[in-house]
mmCIF file of C-alpha atoms in Angstrom:
data_model
loop_
_atom_site.group_PDB
_atom_site.id
_atom_site.type_symbol
_atom_site.label_atom_id
_atom_site.label_comp_id
_atom_site.label_asym_id
_atom_site.label_seq_id
_atom_site.Cartn_x
_atom_site.Cartn_y
_atom_site.Cartn_z
ATOM 1 C CA MET A 16 -70.229 -73.334 -19.135
ATOM 2 C CA ARG A 17 -68.889 -72.529 -22.617
ATOM 3 C CA ASN A 18 -69.428 -68.820 -21.962
ATOM 4 C CA ALA A 19 -67.418 -69.040 -18.738
ATOM 5 C CA ARG A 20 -64.521 -70.663 -20.601
ATOM 6 C CA THR A 21 -64.652 -68.023 -23.322
ATOM 7 C CA ILE A 22 -64.692 -65.230 -20.751
ATOM 8 C CA GLY A 23 -61.828 -66.854 -18.878
ATOM 9 C CA LEU A 24 -59.908 -67.180 -22.141
ATOM 10 C CA ALA A 25 -60.518 -63.513 -22.982
ATOM 11 C CA VAL A 26 -59.247 -62.405 -19.594
ATOM 12 C CA ALA A 27 -56.245 -64.751 -19.823
ATOM 13 C CA VAL A 28 -55.363 -63.452 -23.298
ATOM 14 C CA ALA A 29 -55.539 -59.890 -21.999
ATOM 15 C CA VAL A 30 -53.303 -60.636 -19.014
ATOM 16 C CA VAL A 31 -50.723 -62.583 -21.013
ATOM 17 C CA ALA A 32 -50.680 -59.987 -23.777
ATOM 18 C CA THR A 33 -50.198 -57.160 -21.311
ATOM 19 C CA THR A 34 -47.281 -58.794 -19.530
ATOM 20 C CA GLY A 35 -45.657 -60.374 -22.587
ATOM 21 C CA LEU A 36 -45.754 -57.253 -24.699
ATOM 22 C CA ALA A 37 -44.177 -55.076 -22.053
ATOM 23 C CA MET A 38 -40.810 -56.746 -22.540
ATOM 24 C CA ALA A 39 -41.058 -56.945 -26.320
ATOM 25 C CA HIS A 40 -41.816 -53.245 -26.667
ATOM 26 C CA SER A 41 -38.422 -52.219 -25.393
ATOM 27 C CA ASN A 42 -36.805 -53.204 -28.709
ATOM 28 C CA ALA A 43 -39.619 -52.282 -31.089
ATOM 29 C CA SER A 44 -39.616 -49.221 -33.327
ATOM 30 C CA GLY A 45 -41.663 -47.612 -36.073
ATOM 31 C CA VAL A 46 -44.919 -49.187 -37.157
ATOM 32 C CA VAL A 47 -44.113 -52.383 -35.254
ATOM 33 C CA LYS A 48 -43.996 -50.395 -32.006
ATOM 34 C CA GLN A 49 -47.162 -48.507 -32.945
ATOM 35 C CA ARG A 50 -49.112 -51.711 -33.466
ATOM 36 C CA MET A 51 -47.632 -53.356 -30.375
ATOM 37 C CA ASP A 52 -48.710 -50.321 -28.358
ATOM 38 C CA ALA A 53 -52.207 -50.522 -29.854
ATOM 39 C CA MET A 54 -52.475 -54.240 -29.094
ATOM 40 C CA LYS A 55 -51.207 -53.657 -25.563
ATOM 41 C CA ASP A 56 -53.883 -51.028 -25.043
ATOM 42 C CA ILE A 57 -56.552 -53.384 -26.415
ATOM 43 C CA ALA A 58 -55.380 -56.019 -23.926
ATOM 44 C CA GLU A 59 -55.479 -53.507 -21.079
ATOM 45 C CA GLN A 60 -59.005 -52.406 -22.013
ATOM 46 C CA MET A 61 -60.167 -56.028 -22.200
ATOM 47 C CA LYS A 62 -58.580 -56.683 -18.820
ATOM 48 C CA THR A 63 -60.478 -53.709 -17.358
ATOM 49 C CA ILE A 64 -63.778 -55.135 -18.556
ATOM 50 C CA GLY A 65 -62.806 -58.714 -17.731
ATOM 51 C CA LEU A 66 -62.117 -57.869 -14.113
ATOM 52 C CA MET A 67 -65.636 -56.432 -13.893
ATOM 53 C CA ILE A 68 -67.123 -59.494 -15.597
ATOM 54 C CA ARG A 69 -65.353 -61.811 -13.152
ATOM 55 C CA GLY A 70 -66.493 -59.725 -10.178
ATOM 56 C CA GLN A 71 -62.959 -58.736 -9.204
ATOM 57 C CA ASN A 72 -63.752 -55.056 -9.735
ATOM 58 C CA ALA A 73 -67.072 -53.281 -9.246
ATOM 59 C CA PHE A 74 -69.093 -52.915 -12.426
ATOM 60 C CA ASP A 75 -68.917 -49.412 -13.880
ATOM 61 C CA ALA A 76 -71.040 -49.134 -17.029
ATOM 62 C CA ALA A 77 -69.360 -45.949 -18.246
ATOM 63 C CA ALA A 78 -65.849 -47.340 -17.741
ATOM 64 C CA ALA A 79 -66.770 -50.580 -19.513
ATOM 65 C CA ALA A 80 -68.328 -48.656 -22.405
ATOM 66 C CA ASP A 81 -65.258 -46.419 -22.686
ATOM 67 C CA ALA A 82 -62.913 -49.406 -22.622
ATOM 68 C CA ALA A 83 -64.885 -51.195 -25.333
ATOM 69 C CA ASP A 84 -65.007 -48.014 -27.412
ATOM 70 C CA THR A 85 -61.215 -47.753 -27.171
ATOM 71 C CA VAL A 86 -60.945 -51.338 -28.458
ATOM 72 C CA ALA A 87 -63.228 -50.448 -31.379
ATOM 73 C CA GLN A 88 -61.150 -47.371 -32.194
ATOM 74 C CA HIS A 89 -57.935 -49.395 -32.228
ATOM 75 C CA ALA A 90 -59.574 -52.097 -34.340
ATOM 76 C CA ALA A 91 -60.372 -49.509 -36.996
ATOM 77 C CA THR A 92 -56.650 -48.736 -37.329
ATOM 78 C CA ILE A 93 -55.335 -52.299 -37.357
ATOM 79 C CA PRO A 94 -54.988 -52.718 -41.138
ATOM 80 C CA SER A 95 -53.000 -49.467 -41.402
ATOM 81 C CA LEU A 96 -50.578 -50.737 -38.755
ATOM 82 C CA PHE A 97 -49.601 -53.739 -40.870
ATOM 83 C CA PRO A 98 -47.988 -52.459 -44.048
ATOM 84 C CA GLU A 99 -46.855 -55.356 -46.205
ATOM 85 C CA GLY A 100 -43.651 -56.967 -45.031
ATOM 86 C CA SER A 101 -43.449 -55.179 -41.667
ATOM 87 C CA LEU A 102 -41.859 -58.122 -39.914
ATOM 88 C CA ASP A 103 -39.057 -56.302 -38.110
ATOM 89 C CA SER A 104 -38.089 -57.906 -34.821
ATOM 90 C CA PRO A 105 -39.626 -58.142 -32.222
ATOM 91 C CA THR A 106 -42.888 -58.447 -34.152
ATOM 92 C CA GLU A 107 -45.211 -61.333 -33.470
ATOM 93 C CA ALA A 108 -46.946 -60.845 -36.825
ATOM 94 C CA LEU A 109 -46.888 -63.758 -39.234
ATOM 95 C CA PRO A 110 -46.434 -63.492 -43.020
ATOM 96 C CA ALA A 111 -49.890 -65.114 -43.221
ATOM 97 C CA ILE A 112 -51.323 -61.621 -42.665
ATOM 98 C CA TRP A 113 -50.344 -60.539 -46.152
ATOM 99 C CA ALA A 114 -50.981 -63.952 -47.708
ATOM 100 C CA ASP A 115 -54.594 -63.750 -46.502
ATOM 101 C CA TRP A 116 -55.049 -59.974 -46.333
ATOM 102 C CA ASP A 117 -58.806 -60.139 -46.965
ATOM 103 C CA GLN A 118 -59.364 -62.397 -43.958
ATOM 104 C CA PHE A 119 -57.075 -60.250 -41.812
ATOM 105 C CA ASN A 120 -59.089 -57.152 -42.731
ATOM 106 C CA LYS A 121 -62.331 -59.006 -42.057
ATOM 107 C CA ASN A 122 -61.060 -59.979 -38.603
ATOM 108 C CA ALA A 123 -60.199 -56.341 -37.853
ATOM 109 C CA ALA A 124 -63.655 -55.231 -39.026
ATOM 110 C CA ASP A 125 -65.281 -57.979 -36.955
ATOM 111 C CA LEU A 126 -63.362 -56.791 -33.892
ATOM 112 C CA GLN A 127 -64.392 -53.203 -34.502
ATOM 113 C CA SER A 128 -68.051 -54.205 -34.832
ATOM 114 C CA ALA A 129 -68.039 -56.544 -31.825
ATOM 115 C CA ALA A 130 -66.307 -53.948 -29.636
ATOM 116 C CA ALA A 131 -68.733 -51.222 -30.746
ATOM 117 C CA ASP A 132 -71.630 -53.534 -29.857
ATOM 118 C CA LEU A 133 -70.018 -54.166 -26.464
ATOM 119 C CA SER A 134 -69.628 -50.427 -25.898
ATOM 120 C CA SER A 135 -73.309 -49.828 -26.710
ATOM 121 C CA SER A 136 -74.403 -52.718 -24.506
ATOM 122 C CA ALA A 137 -72.218 -51.598 -21.628
ATOM 123 C CA ALA A 138 -73.462 -48.013 -21.734
ATOM 124 C CA GLY A 139 -76.971 -49.170 -20.804
ATOM 125 C CA ALA A 140 -76.041 -52.120 -18.628
ATOM 126 C CA ALA A 141 -77.076 -52.384 -15.002
ATOM 127 C CA GLU A 142 -74.596 -55.126 -14.113
ATOM 128 C CA ALA A 143 -71.672 -57.055 -15.532
ATOM 129 C CA ALA A 144 -73.866 -60.022 -16.391
ATOM 130 C CA ASP A 145 -75.616 -57.824 -18.956
ATOM 131 C CA ILE A 146 -72.469 -57.648 -21.099
ATOM 132 C CA ARG A 147 -70.926 -61.042 -20.401
ATOM 133 C CA THR A 148 -71.975 -62.610 -23.705
ATOM 134 C CA GLN A 149 -70.844 -59.681 -25.856
ATOM 135 C CA PHE A 150 -67.545 -59.515 -23.971
ATOM 136 C CA ALA A 151 -67.018 -63.179 -24.844
ATOM 137 C CA VAL A 152 -67.703 -62.377 -28.517
ATOM 138 C CA VAL A 153 -65.003 -59.694 -28.484
ATOM 139 C CA GLY A 154 -62.555 -62.051 -26.778
ATOM 140 C CA ALA A 155 -63.253 -64.815 -29.292
ATOM 141 C CA THR A 156 -62.704 -62.348 -32.141
ATOM 142 C CA CYS A 157 -59.299 -61.407 -30.722
ATOM 143 C CA SER A 158 -58.370 -65.057 -30.248
ATOM 144 C CA SER A 159 -59.380 -66.107 -33.763
ATOM 145 C CA CYS A 160 -57.100 -63.495 -35.292
ATOM 146 C CA HIS A 161 -54.218 -64.411 -32.990
ATOM 147 C CA GLU A 162 -54.559 -68.089 -33.928
ATOM 148 C CA ASP A 163 -54.038 -67.391 -37.623
ATOM 149 C CA PHE A 164 -51.887 -64.297 -37.730
ATOM 150 C CA ARG A 165 -49.709 -64.133 -34.595
ATOM 151 C CA LYS A 166 -46.705 -66.192 -33.550
ATOM 152 C CA ALA A 167 -47.401 -68.542 -30.659
ATOM 153 C CA GLU A 168 -45.644 -67.499 -27.484
#
């Protein structure tokens, strides 16, 4: 039951992030726009996998692996997208990022690792159920960072 809630939360985060960021991006520029675009793509990739997990789209191991790999690639760039003090509107970043930079970097590394594990798992998976738990881990990693370092919507 807990896994189902975590998966549902991951899918919900992806959907909300995708729709909410679309409007915010229109006024963003520079590094703020770059990171918003990266986060939007992460959300879209998670949505792709989430729809497979929930049975709304047919499971495609290669597509799931590619989506997870894209998340891992973005995760590797996250720290570089948050130069100190980059709080230009319409950012959703909180100053807590720079106050607790070590934890922020750890969260990015955790996301990269979890997404890489999901990509590896998905590549050899026969069905969506085979990656459900690892997908939930990635979603929880995203959520934990958002709780501490992103403005509530």
